[in-house]
């Protein structure tokens, strides 16, 4: 039986992970869970999965949860320190890293340093400090298994092959909720409209990132570090149906891809039980029913965020962390109706333009770049004229 810890258990990836645990109770034991603010859901999860310890973002939430769970043998911690303690202090083989955003960096890196293998959904830490995370993983003998469907597809398509035989990685992109809208139509897009993803049911931040194509920009950076491939060998292909989850092209021009209906439980379960495949009782992909698959190039004019991802990698050092933080600020402002959809990319771009990048040699370098960019992007959002 494998002992696991789930960081971000109340989110979309977290609940899908627990769905797998529930289907295979003899395979996994949940020893630790962490959440942000959703203590109703966390309480349900504590009662069902009986973890040894949990943590939430705020001490006030922890206090409420302690009184609700007074009759249960569970330790309840709080704050980044408490979440990090869950990630490091419990005896477990695998940490499912599924917090959204930069908040996952310290707990995930700490879990690596405590020698636990990682199933990585939380892409933002890899964007902020990919080289550091990989260096630390090597140092502590830790494996990082991708959960993101595209990176899982590449990971699977690389199995049994030599990395030196790879010509390029091709990440597929659904195009998100707004792919068919014109420049003019994008001007008035509401958060509610941008949250209507055609294929995937995910948390709100990643759903907006999909609509701007920043998700693909973040994924290019993630792929660069996960697979140690330069950004010039990473391409993006728009594939609206999300059936081909990504491809690898080899030097002999063979392409190997991984296909399936869009369901995150498949890549999550692969990361949880690698190299075994779990018998998931899910609908099969019927290609005769699908009939036709479509592909096209990304549109960088309407969706400039993808290029910002490439640009951040070309500049290097702290720039991807700055891009990531500016994006988090802009997306949050958009979701709160404080910024227009078409203003997200300019805020990120202007933040990047005013940043003097430096090498990342330690965690503090990434955290300082993140702090600087949040302040800068926040002031840019604040200064925008409101209609
Ligand atoms: N969803 C997908 O299908 C998918 C696919 C590929 C990659 N990913 C990546 O996986 C990560 C999670 O995505 P998601 O869609 O599952 O997000 P989500 O549904 O918004 O869930 C995020 C989780 O993080 C917790 N959280 C948020 N802010 C936190 C903070 N400051 N401190 C501690 N915990 C915090 C949330 O807690 P509360 O809800 O309790 O506040 C929740 O448990 C993201 O990095 C995303 O890019 C997701």
Tab-separated table of C-alpha atoms and ligand atoms in Angstrom:
chain	number	residue	atom	x	y	z
A	1	UNK	CA	0.000	0.000	0.000
A	2	UNK	CA	1.374	3.423	-0.986
A	3	UNK	CA	1.099	6.289	1.527
A	4	UNK	CA	0.284	9.603	-0.108
A	5	UNK	CA	-0.071	13.269	0.789
A	6	UNK	CA	-2.268	15.580	-1.293
A	7	UNK	CA	-1.433	19.292	-1.335
A	8	UNK	CA	-4.559	21.108	-2.570
A	9	UNK	CA	-6.965	18.237	-1.859
A	10	UNK	CA	-10.105	20.406	-2.128
A	11	UNK	CA	-9.409	21.499	-5.714
A	12	UNK	CA	-10.168	19.905	-9.063
A	13	UNK	CA	-6.965	17.788	-9.174
A	14	UNK	CA	-7.191	17.050	-5.460
A	15	UNK	CA	-10.748	15.691	-5.657
A	16	UNK	CA	-9.932	13.666	-8.799
A	17	UNK	CA	-6.977	12.156	-6.912
A	18	UNK	CA	-9.230	11.200	-3.997
A	19	UNK	CA	-11.693	9.684	-6.470
A	20	UNK	CA	-8.900	7.329	-7.555
A	21	UNK	CA	-7.998	6.549	-3.934
A	22	UNK	CA	-11.639	5.691	-3.261
A	23	UNK	CA	-11.730	3.343	-6.261
A	24	UNK	CA	-8.555	1.540	-5.084
A	25	UNK	CA	-8.692	1.513	-1.276
A	26	UNK	CA	-6.161	-1.352	-1.039
A	27	UNK	CA	-3.573	0.548	-3.084
A	28	UNK	CA	-3.332	3.937	-1.350
A	29	UNK	CA	-3.463	5.330	2.143
A	30	UNK	CA	-3.968	9.087	2.566
A	31	UNK	CA	-1.791	10.333	5.422
A	32	UNK	CA	-1.923	14.095	4.844
A	33	UNK	CA	-4.177	16.641	3.141
A	34	UNK	CA	-3.931	20.394	2.696
A	35	UNK	CA	-6.460	23.004	1.544
A	36	UNK	CA	-6.778	26.745	1.199
A	37	UNK	CA	-10.095	27.913	2.637
A	38	UNK	CA	-12.698	25.269	1.802
A	39	UNK	CA	-13.017	23.688	5.242
A	40	UNK	CA	-16.428	22.148	4.494
A	41	UNK	CA	-14.901	19.985	1.791
A	42	UNK	CA	-11.776	19.285	3.833
A	43	UNK	CA	-13.901	18.160	6.794
A	44	UNK	CA	-15.743	15.697	4.508
A	45	UNK	CA	-12.382	14.410	3.241
A	46	UNK	CA	-11.031	14.004	6.796
A	47	UNK	CA	-14.094	11.966	7.777
A	48	UNK	CA	-13.864	9.775	4.701
A	49	UNK	CA	-10.094	9.250	4.313
A	50	UNK	CA	-8.919	9.587	7.957
A	51	UNK	CA	-5.535	11.323	7.358
A	52	UNK	CA	-3.057	11.636	10.231
A	53	UNK	CA	-2.709	15.401	9.773
A	54	UNK	CA	-4.070	18.234	7.620
A	55	UNK	CA	-3.343	21.926	7.118
A	56	UNK	CA	-5.244	24.954	5.840
A	57	UNK	CA	-4.082	28.399	4.726
A	58	UNK	CA	-5.424	30.473	7.647
A	59	UNK	CA	-5.271	29.846	11.408
A	60	UNK	CA	-8.925	31.016	11.740
A	61	UNK	CA	-10.015	28.191	9.374
A	62	UNK	CA	-7.835	25.722	11.291
A	63	UNK	CA	-9.488	26.741	14.587
A	64	UNK	CA	-12.977	26.150	13.134
A	65	UNK	CA	-11.911	22.795	11.723
A	66	UNK	CA	-10.386	21.728	15.057
A	67	UNK	CA	-13.678	22.295	16.853
A	68	UNK	CA	-15.622	20.463	14.109
A	69	UNK	CA	-13.217	17.491	14.172
A	70	UNK	CA	-12.646	17.406	17.948
A	71	UNK	CA	-13.714	13.733	18.117
A	72	UNK	CA	-11.319	12.636	15.343
A	73	UNK	CA	-7.639	11.645	15.665
A	74	UNK	CA	-6.339	14.268	13.229
A	75	UNK	CA	-3.759	16.989	13.765
A	76	UNK	CA	-4.769	20.311	12.189
A	77	UNK	CA	-2.102	22.863	11.257
A	78	UNK	CA	-2.206	26.194	9.459
A	79	UNK	CA	-0.333	28.650	7.270
A	80	UNK	CA	2.433	28.027	4.770
A	81	UNK	CA	4.469	26.570	7.619
A	82	UNK	CA	1.730	24.079	8.506
A	83	UNK	CA	1.221	23.100	4.859
A	84	UNK	CA	4.976	22.617	4.474
A	85	UNK	CA	5.040	20.518	7.624
A	86	UNK	CA	2.391	18.219	6.097
A	87	UNK	CA	4.460	18.006	2.885
A	88	UNK	CA	7.639	17.059	4.734
A	89	UNK	CA	6.940	15.708	8.224
A	90	UNK	CA	4.677	12.753	7.515
A	91	UNK	CA	5.899	9.373	6.416
A	92	UNK	CA	4.766	9.032	2.769
A	93	UNK	CA	6.134	7.836	-0.553
A	94	UNK	CA	4.373	10.280	-2.851
A	95	UNK	CA	3.188	13.884	-2.629
A	96	UNK	CA	0.508	14.959	-5.087
A	97	UNK	CA	1.330	18.635	-5.642
A	98	UNK	CA	-1.993	20.244	-6.619
A	99	UNK	CA	-2.094	23.661	-4.981
A	100	UNK	CA	-2.774	26.354	-7.580
A	101	UNK	CA	-0.144	29.005	-8.276
A	102	UNK	CA	3.053	30.156	-6.605
A	103	UNK	CA	1.690	29.155	-3.180
A	104	UNK	CA	2.756	25.601	-4.035
A	105	UNK	CA	6.459	26.388	-4.481
A	106	UNK	CA	7.681	26.222	-0.871
A	107	UNK	CA	5.706	23.081	0.104
A	108	UNK	CA	6.601	21.245	-3.125
A	109	UNK	CA	10.301	22.095	-2.983
A	110	UNK	CA	10.331	21.168	0.716
A	111	UNK	CA	8.686	17.822	-0.091
A	112	UNK	CA	11.457	17.165	-2.638
A	113	UNK	CA	14.063	18.028	-0.011
A	114	UNK	CA	12.423	15.573	2.389
A	115	UNK	CA	12.998	12.811	-0.185
A	116	UNK	CA	9.409	12.226	-1.287
A	117	UNK	CA	8.521	11.533	-4.905
A	118	UNK	CA	6.241	14.133	-6.494
A	119	UNK	CA	3.219	13.825	-8.770
A	120	UNK	CA	3.278	17.359	-10.144
A	121	UNK	CA	0.067	19.093	-11.230
A	122	UNK	CA	1.019	22.481	-9.764
A	123	UNK	CA	2.970	23.768	-12.785
A	124	UNK	CA	3.709	27.248	-11.435
A	125	UNK	CA	6.615	26.182	-9.132
A	126	UNK	CA	8.284	24.496	-12.135
A	127	UNK	CA	7.854	27.765	-14.062
A	128	UNK	CA	9.249	29.858	-11.205
A	129	UNK	CA	12.226	27.692	-10.319
A	130	UNK	CA	12.390	24.726	-12.698
A	131	UNK	CA	16.156	24.306	-12.683
A	132	UNK	CA	16.332	24.521	-8.895
A	133	UNK	CA	13.511	21.973	-8.507
A	134	UNK	CA	15.206	19.533	-10.877
A	135	UNK	CA	18.634	20.034	-9.276
A	136	UNK	CA	17.144	19.367	-5.850
A	137	UNK	CA	15.211	16.330	-7.122
A	138	UNK	CA	18.465	14.861	-8.464
A	139	UNK	CA	20.283	15.670	-5.232
A	140	UNK	CA	17.648	13.952	-3.052
A	141	UNK	CA	16.992	11.032	-5.437
A	142	UNK	CA	13.400	12.140	-6.006
A	143	UNK	CA	11.337	11.541	-9.156
A	144	UNK	CA	8.926	14.168	-10.442
A	145	UNK	CA	6.041	12.529	-12.334
A	146	UNK	CA	4.050	14.908	-14.535
A	147	UNK	CA	0.291	15.114	-13.971
A	148	UNK	CA	-0.515	17.844	-16.488
A	149	UNK	CA	-2.164	15.869	-19.322
A	150	UNK	CA	0.214	17.245	-21.974
A	151	UNK	CA	3.350	16.465	-19.960
A	152	UNK	CA	2.022	13.072	-18.968
A	153	UNK	CA	1.449	12.387	-22.691
A	154	UNK	CA	5.034	13.392	-23.486
A	155	UNK	CA	6.348	11.364	-20.552
A	156	UNK	CA	4.433	8.330	-21.868
A	157	UNK	CA	5.566	8.946	-25.471
A	158	UNK	CA	9.189	9.082	-24.310
A	159	UNK	CA	9.028	5.759	-22.471
A	160	UNK	CA	11.553	3.317	-23.933
A	161	UNK	CA	13.201	6.012	-26.064
A	162	UNK	CA	16.409	7.992	-25.762
A	163	UNK	CA	16.124	11.713	-25.078
A	164	UNK	CA	18.965	12.366	-27.580
A	165	UNK	CA	16.748	10.910	-30.329
A	166	UNK	CA	14.044	13.537	-29.742
A	167	UNK	CA	13.683	16.203	-32.437
A	168	UNK	CA	10.878	18.163	-30.777
A	169	UNK	CA	8.064	18.009	-28.262
A	170	UNK	CA	4.646	19.088	-29.500
A	171	UNK	CA	2.246	20.281	-26.829
A	172	UNK	CA	-1.386	20.281	-27.894
A	173	UNK	CA	-3.707	23.113	-26.842
A	174	UNK	CA	-7.501	23.087	-26.835
A	175	UNK	CA	-7.510	26.846	-27.484
A	176	UNK	CA	-9.711	27.381	-24.422
A	177	UNK	CA	-13.127	28.973	-24.146
A	178	UNK	CA	-12.568	31.938	-26.474
A	179	UNK	CA	-10.694	30.459	-29.418
A	180	UNK	CA	-13.436	31.211	-31.942
A	181	UNK	CA	-13.929	34.859	-30.909
A	182	UNK	CA	-12.647	37.758	-33.032
A	183	UNK	CA	-10.415	40.587	-31.769
A	184	UNK	CA	-13.514	42.767	-31.385
A	185	UNK	CA	-15.485	40.117	-29.509
A	186	UNK	CA	-12.585	39.552	-27.092
A	187	UNK	CA	-12.824	43.187	-25.937
A	188	UNK	CA	-15.993	42.590	-23.909
A	189	UNK	CA	-15.473	39.045	-22.656
A	190	UNK	CA	-16.711	38.477	-19.094
A	191	UNK	CA	-15.040	36.102	-16.586
A	192	UNK	CA	-18.203	33.953	-16.706
A	193	UNK	CA	-17.807	33.514	-20.473
A	194	UNK	CA	-14.049	32.840	-20.264
A	195	UNK	CA	-14.669	30.152	-17.625
A	196	UNK	CA	-16.716	28.007	-20.047
A	197	UNK	CA	-13.957	25.607	-21.113
A	198	UNK	CA	-15.112	23.304	-23.932
A	199	UNK	CA	-13.356	20.082	-22.780
A	200	UNK	CA	-11.983	20.243	-19.235
A	201	UNK	CA	-13.571	21.009	-15.865
A	202	UNK	CA	-10.787	22.675	-13.882
A	203	UNK	CA	-10.146	25.363	-11.270
A	204	UNK	CA	-10.870	28.962	-12.290
A	205	UNK	CA	-7.239	30.154	-12.570
A	206	UNK	CA	-6.139	27.453	-15.023
A	207	UNK	CA	-9.390	27.856	-16.984
A	208	UNK	CA	-8.641	31.555	-17.550
A	209	UNK	CA	-5.023	30.639	-18.381
A	210	UNK	CA	-6.422	28.269	-21.024
A	211	UNK	CA	-8.531	31.054	-22.499
A	212	UNK	CA	-5.543	33.447	-22.758
A	213	UNK	CA	-3.210	30.604	-23.883
A	214	UNK	CA	-0.949	31.538	-20.949
A	215	UNK	CA	-1.553	27.971	-19.764
A	216	UNK	CA	0.357	26.821	-22.852
A	217	UNK	CA	3.060	29.438	-22.174
A	218	UNK	CA	3.441	28.049	-18.642
A	219	UNK	CA	3.458	24.512	-20.040
A	220	UNK	CA	6.271	25.308	-22.479
A	221	UNK	CA	8.387	26.429	-19.503
A	222	UNK	CA	7.280	23.378	-17.507
A	223	UNK	CA	8.233	21.058	-20.400
A	224	UNK	CA	11.629	22.729	-20.782
A	225	UNK	CA	12.554	21.765	-17.199
A	226	UNK	CA	10.671	18.487	-16.865
A	227	UNK	CA	12.277	17.002	-19.979
A	228	UNK	CA	15.480	19.076	-20.162
A	229	UNK	CA	14.712	20.201	-23.735
A	230	UNK	CA	15.471	23.737	-25.036
A	231	UNK	CA	12.468	25.943	-25.834
A	232	UNK	CA	13.465	25.999	-29.522
A	233	UNK	CA	12.542	22.271	-29.625
A	234	UNK	CA	9.105	22.727	-28.063
A	235	UNK	CA	6.162	23.478	-30.362
A	236	UNK	CA	2.489	24.106	-29.731
A	237	UNK	CA	-0.354	22.807	-31.884
A	238	UNK	CA	-3.975	23.830	-31.425
A	239	UNK	CA	-6.161	20.734	-31.313
A	240	UNK	CA	-9.671	21.669	-30.268
A	241	UNK	CA	-10.908	18.201	-29.346
A	242	UNK	CA	-8.258	17.461	-26.635
A	243	UNK	CA	-7.997	13.823	-27.755
A	244	UNK	CA	-4.291	13.809	-28.633
A	245	UNK	CA	-2.766	15.008	-25.385
A	246	UNK	CA	0.681	15.746	-26.874
A	247	UNK	CA	3.321	14.260	-29.188
A	248	UNK	CA	7.033	13.598	-29.456
A	249	UNK	CA	8.780	13.784	-32.818
A	250	UNK	CA	12.012	11.764	-33.160
A	251	UNK	CA	14.922	12.433	-35.526
A	252	UNK	CA	13.699	9.740	-37.934
A	253	UNK	CA	10.455	11.851	-38.209
A	254	UNK	CA	8.411	9.263	-36.343
A	255	UNK	CA	5.855	10.813	-34.070
A	256	UNK	CA	4.557	9.121	-30.946
A	257	UNK	CA	1.478	10.493	-29.265
A	258	UNK	CA	-0.799	9.601	-26.353
A	259	UNK	CA	-4.564	9.711	-26.914
A	260	UNK	CA	-7.632	9.440	-24.723
A	261	UNK	CA	-10.846	11.154	-23.755
A	262	UNK	CA	-10.148	14.247	-21.660
A	263	UNK	CA	-10.250	12.991	-18.063
A	264	UNK	CA	-7.556	13.983	-15.567
A	265	UNK	CA	-7.924	10.726	-13.665
A	266	UNK	CA	-5.900	8.975	-16.384
A	267	UNK	CA	-2.705	11.092	-16.045
A	268	UNK	CA	-3.152	11.378	-12.260
A	269	UNK	CA	-3.387	7.586	-11.877
A	270	UNK	CA	-0.350	7.075	-14.138
A	271	UNK	CA	1.710	9.385	-11.922
A	272	UNK	CA	0.400	7.669	-8.786
A	273	UNK	CA	1.168	4.090	-9.831
A	274	UNK	CA	3.957	4.496	-12.405
A	275	UNK	CA	4.976	2.320	-14.199
A	276	UNK	CA	1.760	0.302	-13.634
A	277	UNK	CA	-1.489	1.341	-15.306
A	278	UNK	CA	-4.600	1.254	-13.188
A	279	UNK	CA	-7.803	-0.400	-14.461
A	280	UNK	CA	-9.944	2.752	-14.420
A	281	UNK	CA	-13.602	2.199	-15.129
A	282	UNK	CA	-13.942	5.179	-17.496
A	283	UNK	CA	-15.488	5.518	-20.975
A	284	UNK	CA	-13.145	4.388	-23.795
A	285	UNK	CA	-12.141	6.616	-26.655
A	286	UNK	CA	-14.117	5.563	-29.738
A	287	UNK	CA	-12.348	7.105	-32.739
A	288	UNK	CA	-15.181	6.127	-35.098
A	289	UNK	CA	-17.541	8.189	-32.942
A	290	UNK	CA	-15.105	11.146	-32.960
A	291	UNK	CA	-14.645	10.708	-36.732
A	292	UNK	CA	-12.365	13.648	-37.320
A	293	UNK	CA	-9.626	15.475	-35.429
A	294	UNK	CA	-8.626	19.049	-36.235
A	295	UNK	CA	-5.349	20.937	-35.919
A	296	UNK	CA	-4.158	24.484	-36.507
A	297	UNK	CA	-1.408	26.895	-35.502
A	298	UNK	CA	-1.744	29.126	-32.430
A	299	UNK	CA	-2.929	32.680	-33.154
A	300	UNK	CA	-0.345	34.917	-31.480
A	301	UNK	CA	-2.167	38.160	-32.351
A	302	UNK	CA	-5.352	37.355	-30.486
A	303	UNK	CA	-3.586	35.327	-27.775
A	304	UNK	CA	-0.153	36.910	-27.117
A	305	UNK	CA	0.444	35.126	-23.784
A	306	UNK	CA	1.878	31.984	-25.390
A	307	UNK	CA	4.782	33.999	-26.831
A	308	UNK	CA	5.421	35.532	-23.413
A	309	UNK	CA	6.108	32.005	-22.157
A	310	UNK	CA	8.755	31.465	-24.870
A	311	UNK	CA	10.158	34.956	-24.279
A	312	UNK	CA	10.518	34.351	-20.529
A	313	UNK	CA	12.554	31.204	-21.248
A	314	UNK	CA	14.780	32.956	-23.810
A	315	UNK	CA	15.593	35.647	-21.216
A	316	UNK	CA	15.851	33.067	-18.438
A	317	UNK	CA	16.775	33.487	-14.764
A	318	UNK	CA	14.024	35.188	-12.778
A	319	UNK	CA	11.932	36.137	-15.853
A	320	UNK	CA	9.603	33.084	-15.872
A	321	UNK	CA	8.866	33.678	-12.169
A	322	UNK	CA	8.075	37.315	-12.936
A	323	UNK	CA	5.799	36.329	-15.807
A	324	UNK	CA	4.027	33.809	-13.603
A	325	UNK	CA	3.431	36.266	-10.749
A	326	UNK	CA	2.203	39.023	-13.087
A	327	UNK	CA	-0.170	36.508	-14.659
A	328	UNK	CA	-1.555	35.471	-11.263
A	329	UNK	CA	-2.232	39.127	-10.385
A	330	UNK	CA	-3.828	39.883	-13.780
A	331	UNK	CA	-6.021	36.760	-13.756
A	332	UNK	CA	-7.223	37.467	-10.225
A	333	UNK	CA	-8.077	41.052	-11.220
A	334	UNK	CA	-9.941	39.805	-14.309
A	335	UNK	CA	-11.920	37.270	-12.237
A	336	UNK	CA	-12.865	40.106	-9.847
A	337	UNK	CA	-14.007	42.309	-12.760
A	338	UNK	CA	-11.090	44.699	-12.115
A	339	UNK	CA	-9.429	44.204	-15.518
A	340	UNK	CA	-10.576	43.436	-19.066
A	341	UNK	CA	-9.660	40.127	-20.699
A	342	UNK	CA	-7.553	41.887	-23.354
A	343	UNK	CA	-5.623	43.742	-20.641
A	344	UNK	CA	-4.194	40.547	-19.090
A	345	UNK	CA	-1.354	40.121	-21.627
A	346	UNK	CA	-0.271	43.814	-21.607
A	347	UNK	CA	-0.023	43.803	-17.783
A	348	UNK	CA	2.220	40.713	-17.897
A	349	UNK	CA	4.266	42.094	-20.785
A	350	UNK	CA	4.826	45.496	-19.103
A	351	UNK	CA	5.835	43.797	-15.847
A	352	UNK	CA	8.362	41.667	-17.723
A	353	UNK	CA	9.690	44.689	-19.635
A	354	UNK	CA	10.518	46.582	-16.444
A	355	UNK	CA	12.245	43.615	-14.804
A	356	UNK	CA	16.024	43.208	-14.782
A	357	UNK	CA	16.457	39.469	-14.663
A	358	UNK	CA	18.972	37.648	-12.490
A	359	UNK	CA	20.025	34.057	-12.091
A	360	UNK	CA	18.072	31.893	-9.658
A	361	UNK	CA	20.585	30.291	-7.317
A	362	UNK	CA	18.294	29.596	-4.363
A	363	UNK	CA	14.636	29.588	-3.339
A	364	UNK	CA	14.826	33.180	-2.068
A	365	UNK	CA	15.770	34.444	-5.553
A	366	UNK	CA	12.533	32.994	-6.972
A	367	UNK	CA	10.437	34.256	-4.051
A	368	UNK	CA	11.914	37.756	-4.321
A	369	UNK	CA	11.199	37.888	-8.086
A	370	UNK	CA	7.647	36.713	-7.358
A	371	UNK	CA	7.184	39.397	-4.676
A	372	UNK	CA	8.603	42.140	-6.935
A	373	UNK	CA	6.398	41.152	-9.889
A	374	UNK	CA	3.220	40.995	-7.783
A	375	UNK	CA	3.814	44.530	-6.570
A	376	UNK	CA	4.640	45.804	-10.064
A	377	UNK	CA	1.711	44.079	-11.785
A	378	UNK	CA	-0.633	45.213	-8.991
A	379	UNK	CA	0.369	48.843	-9.539
A	380	UNK	CA	-0.112	48.451	-13.309
A	381	UNK	CA	-3.608	47.019	-12.795
A	382	UNK	CA	-4.417	49.823	-10.364
A	383	UNK	CA	-3.267	52.490	-12.849
A	384	UNK	CA	-5.475	51.245	-15.707
A	385	UNK	CA	-8.302	53.605	-16.685
A	386	UNK	CA	-11.702	52.179	-15.663
A	387	UNK	CA	-14.776	52.747	-17.797
B	1	LIG	N1	-7.651	21.040	-12.971
B	1	LIG	C1	-7.002	20.429	-13.915
B	1	LIG	O1	-7.577	19.638	-14.674
B	1	LIG	C2	-5.521	20.674	-14.092
B	1	LIG	C3	-4.865	20.108	-15.185
B	1	LIG	C4	-3.500	20.279	-15.315
B	1	LIG	C5	-2.795	21.028	-14.387
B	1	LIG	N2	-3.460	21.590	-13.339
B	1	LIG	C6	-2.702	22.402	-12.383
B	1	LIG	O2	-2.921	21.875	-11.080
B	1	LIG	C7	-2.952	22.936	-10.115
B	1	LIG	C8	-4.295	22.878	-9.387
B	1	LIG	O3	-5.319	23.152	-10.319
B	1	LIG	P1	-6.861	22.962	-9.962
B	1	LIG	O4	-7.595	23.144	-11.221
B	1	LIG	O5	-7.030	21.709	-9.171
B	1	LIG	O6	-7.077	24.235	-9.018
B	1	LIG	P2	-8.276	24.502	-7.998
B	1	LIG	O7	-9.444	23.656	-8.326
B	1	LIG	O8	-8.450	25.972	-7.927
B	1	LIG	O9	-7.676	23.954	-6.610
B	1	LIG	C9	-6.572	24.584	-6.016
B	1	LIG	C10	-6.254	23.952	-4.682
B	1	LIG	O10	-5.234	24.746	-4.053
B	1	LIG	C11	-5.712	25.229	-2.789
B	1	LIG	N3	-5.145	26.560	-2.585
B	1	LIG	C12	-5.403	27.683	-3.310
B	1	LIG	N4	-4.672	28.728	-2.831
B	1	LIG	C13	-3.951	28.226	-1.793
B	1	LIG	C14	-3.028	28.809	-0.881
B	1	LIG	N5	-2.682	30.115	-0.948
B	1	LIG	N6	-2.476	28.023	0.063
B	1	LIG	C15	-2.809	26.728	0.151
B	1	LIG	N7	-3.681	26.102	-0.678
B	1	LIG	C16	-4.238	26.861	-1.635
B	1	LIG	C17	-7.229	25.248	-2.923
B	1	LIG	O11	-7.827	25.237	-1.638
B	1	LIG	P3	-9.347	25.783	-1.353
B	1	LIG	O12	-10.166	25.458	-2.544
B	1	LIG	O13	-9.697	25.007	-0.134
B	1	LIG	O14	-9.250	27.251	-1.085
B	1	LIG	C18	-7.434	23.948	-3.705
B	1	LIG	O15	-7.312	22.847	-2.836
B	1	LIG	C19	-2.727	24.225	-10.904
B	1	LIG	O16	-1.378	24.570	-10.847
B	1	LIG	C20	-3.110	23.859	-12.324
B	1	LIG	O17	-2.420	24.631	-13.278
B	1	LIG	C21	-4.792	21.433	-13.188
